[in-house]
CSV table of C-alpha atoms in Angstrom, one decimal:
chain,number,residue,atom,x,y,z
A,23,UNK,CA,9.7,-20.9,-45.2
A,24,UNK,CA,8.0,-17.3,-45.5
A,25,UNK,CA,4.3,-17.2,-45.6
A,26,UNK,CA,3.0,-14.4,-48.2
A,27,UNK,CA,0.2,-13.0,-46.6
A,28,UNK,CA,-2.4,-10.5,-47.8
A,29,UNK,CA,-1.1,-6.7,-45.9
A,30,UNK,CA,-3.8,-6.6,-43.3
A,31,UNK,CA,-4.3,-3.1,-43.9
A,32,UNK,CA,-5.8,-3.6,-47.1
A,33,UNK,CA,-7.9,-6.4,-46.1
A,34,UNK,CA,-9.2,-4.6,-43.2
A,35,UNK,CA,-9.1,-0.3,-43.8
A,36,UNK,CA,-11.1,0.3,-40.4
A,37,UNK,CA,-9.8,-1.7,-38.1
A,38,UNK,CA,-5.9,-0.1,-38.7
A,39,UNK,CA,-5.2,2.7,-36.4
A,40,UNK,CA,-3.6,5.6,-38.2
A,41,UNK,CA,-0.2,6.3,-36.7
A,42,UNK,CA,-0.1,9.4,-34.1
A,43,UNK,CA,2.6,12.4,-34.6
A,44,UNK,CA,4.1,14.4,-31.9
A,45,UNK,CA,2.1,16.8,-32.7
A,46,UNK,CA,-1.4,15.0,-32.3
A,47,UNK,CA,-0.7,13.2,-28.9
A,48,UNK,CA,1.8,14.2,-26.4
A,49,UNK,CA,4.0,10.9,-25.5
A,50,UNK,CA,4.4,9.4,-22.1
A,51,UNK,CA,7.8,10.8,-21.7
A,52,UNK,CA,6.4,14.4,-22.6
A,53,UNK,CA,3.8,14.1,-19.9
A,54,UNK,CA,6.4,12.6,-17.2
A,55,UNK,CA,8.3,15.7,-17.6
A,56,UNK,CA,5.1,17.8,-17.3
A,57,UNK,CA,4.2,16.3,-13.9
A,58,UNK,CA,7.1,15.6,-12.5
A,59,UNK,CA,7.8,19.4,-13.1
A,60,UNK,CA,4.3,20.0,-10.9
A,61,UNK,CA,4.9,17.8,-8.2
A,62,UNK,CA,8.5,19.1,-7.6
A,63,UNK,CA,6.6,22.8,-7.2
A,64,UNK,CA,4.0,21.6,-5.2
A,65,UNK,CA,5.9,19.7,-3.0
A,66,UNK,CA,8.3,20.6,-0.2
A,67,UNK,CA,11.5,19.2,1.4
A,68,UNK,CA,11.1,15.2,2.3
A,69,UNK,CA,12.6,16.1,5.8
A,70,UNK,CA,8.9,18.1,6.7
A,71,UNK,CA,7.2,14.6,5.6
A,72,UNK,CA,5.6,13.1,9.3
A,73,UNK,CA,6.4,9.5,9.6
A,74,UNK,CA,3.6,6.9,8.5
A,75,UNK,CA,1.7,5.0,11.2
A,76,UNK,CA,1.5,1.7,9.1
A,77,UNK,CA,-1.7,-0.5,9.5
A,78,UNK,CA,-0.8,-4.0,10.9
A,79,UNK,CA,-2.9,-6.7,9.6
A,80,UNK,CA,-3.3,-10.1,12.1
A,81,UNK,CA,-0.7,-12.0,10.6
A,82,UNK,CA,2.1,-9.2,11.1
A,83,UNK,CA,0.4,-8.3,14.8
A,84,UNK,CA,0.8,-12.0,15.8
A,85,UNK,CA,4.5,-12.2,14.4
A,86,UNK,CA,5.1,-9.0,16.3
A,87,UNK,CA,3.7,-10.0,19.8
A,88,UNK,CA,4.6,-13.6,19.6
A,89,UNK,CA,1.0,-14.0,20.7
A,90,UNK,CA,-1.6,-16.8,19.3
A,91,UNK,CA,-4.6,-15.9,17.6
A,92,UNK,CA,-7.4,-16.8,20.2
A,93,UNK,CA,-5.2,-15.1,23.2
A,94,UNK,CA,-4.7,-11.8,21.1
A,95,UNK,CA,-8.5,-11.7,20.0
A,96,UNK,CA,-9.9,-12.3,23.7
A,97,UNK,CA,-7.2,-9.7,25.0
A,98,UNK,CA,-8.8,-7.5,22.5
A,99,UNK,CA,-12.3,-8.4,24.1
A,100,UNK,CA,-11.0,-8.1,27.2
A,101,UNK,CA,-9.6,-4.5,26.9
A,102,UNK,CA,-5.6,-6.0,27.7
A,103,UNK,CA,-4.6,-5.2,23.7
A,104,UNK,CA,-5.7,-2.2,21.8
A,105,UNK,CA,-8.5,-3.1,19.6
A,106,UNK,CA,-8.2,-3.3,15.8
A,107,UNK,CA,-9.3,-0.3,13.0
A,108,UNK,CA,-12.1,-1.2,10.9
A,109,UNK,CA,-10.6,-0.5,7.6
A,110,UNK,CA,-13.7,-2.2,5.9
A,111,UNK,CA,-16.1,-4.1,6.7
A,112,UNK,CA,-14.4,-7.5,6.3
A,113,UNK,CA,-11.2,-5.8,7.1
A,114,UNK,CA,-9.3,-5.2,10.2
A,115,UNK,CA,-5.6,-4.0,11.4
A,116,UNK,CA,-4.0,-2.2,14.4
A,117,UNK,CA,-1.8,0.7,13.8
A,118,UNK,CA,1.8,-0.5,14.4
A,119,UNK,CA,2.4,2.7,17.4
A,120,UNK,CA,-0.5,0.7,18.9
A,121,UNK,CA,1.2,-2.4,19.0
A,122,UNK,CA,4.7,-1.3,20.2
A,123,UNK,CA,3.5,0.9,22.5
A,124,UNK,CA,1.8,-2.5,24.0
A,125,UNK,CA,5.1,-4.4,23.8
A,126,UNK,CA,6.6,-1.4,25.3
A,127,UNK,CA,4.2,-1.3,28.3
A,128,UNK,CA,4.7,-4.7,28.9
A,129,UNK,CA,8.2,-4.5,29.1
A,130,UNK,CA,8.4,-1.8,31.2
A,131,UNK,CA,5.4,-3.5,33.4
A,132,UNK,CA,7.8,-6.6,33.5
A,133,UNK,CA,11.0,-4.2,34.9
A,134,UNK,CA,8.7,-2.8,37.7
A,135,UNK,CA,7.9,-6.3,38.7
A,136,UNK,CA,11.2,-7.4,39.3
């Protein structure tokens, strides 16, 4: 059952955007081509990239260290854990080199001691 209903564009002239040409409005492809172009100049090799020392919210730090949430935070307090960045003021994480470097120090602490 088809419906005949009025064109909108002649009920309604304003609120019909007029269609855009190529030449009025470059198109989304045009403009990934542009950048894409001025990223590949401006940057260099991926090898030069330094790693990323990802933030570690408590969640992930807790999986990690197989540590409970009270012991880790009064570690931190007590200077025994390396204390979290202030990322915002609601926000804190620990940078992951922190973390292993812990683990790694405990393991090697653990060696020495037996």
């Amino acid at each position: 059952m088809a419906l005949n209903q009025p064109h909108i564009s002649r009920a309604l002239p304003s609120l019909v955007a007029t269609p855009r040409t190529a030449e009025s409005e470059p198109n989304s492809s045009s403009m990934a081509r542009q950048h894409n172009g001025a990223y590949r100049r401006m940057s260099g090799p991926v090898a030069e990239a330094a790693p990323i020392d990802r933030i570690a919210r408590l969640p992930e730090v807790l999986l990690i260290t197989g540590l409970g949430r009270t012991t880790l935070l009064k570690m931190v307090g007590e200077g025994r854990f390396p204390a979290p960045l202030h990322l915002s003021p609601r926000v804190r994480g620990w940078r992951l080199s922190a973390v292993l470097a812990y683990i790694e120090a405990r393991e090697k602490e653990s060696r020495d001691a037996s």
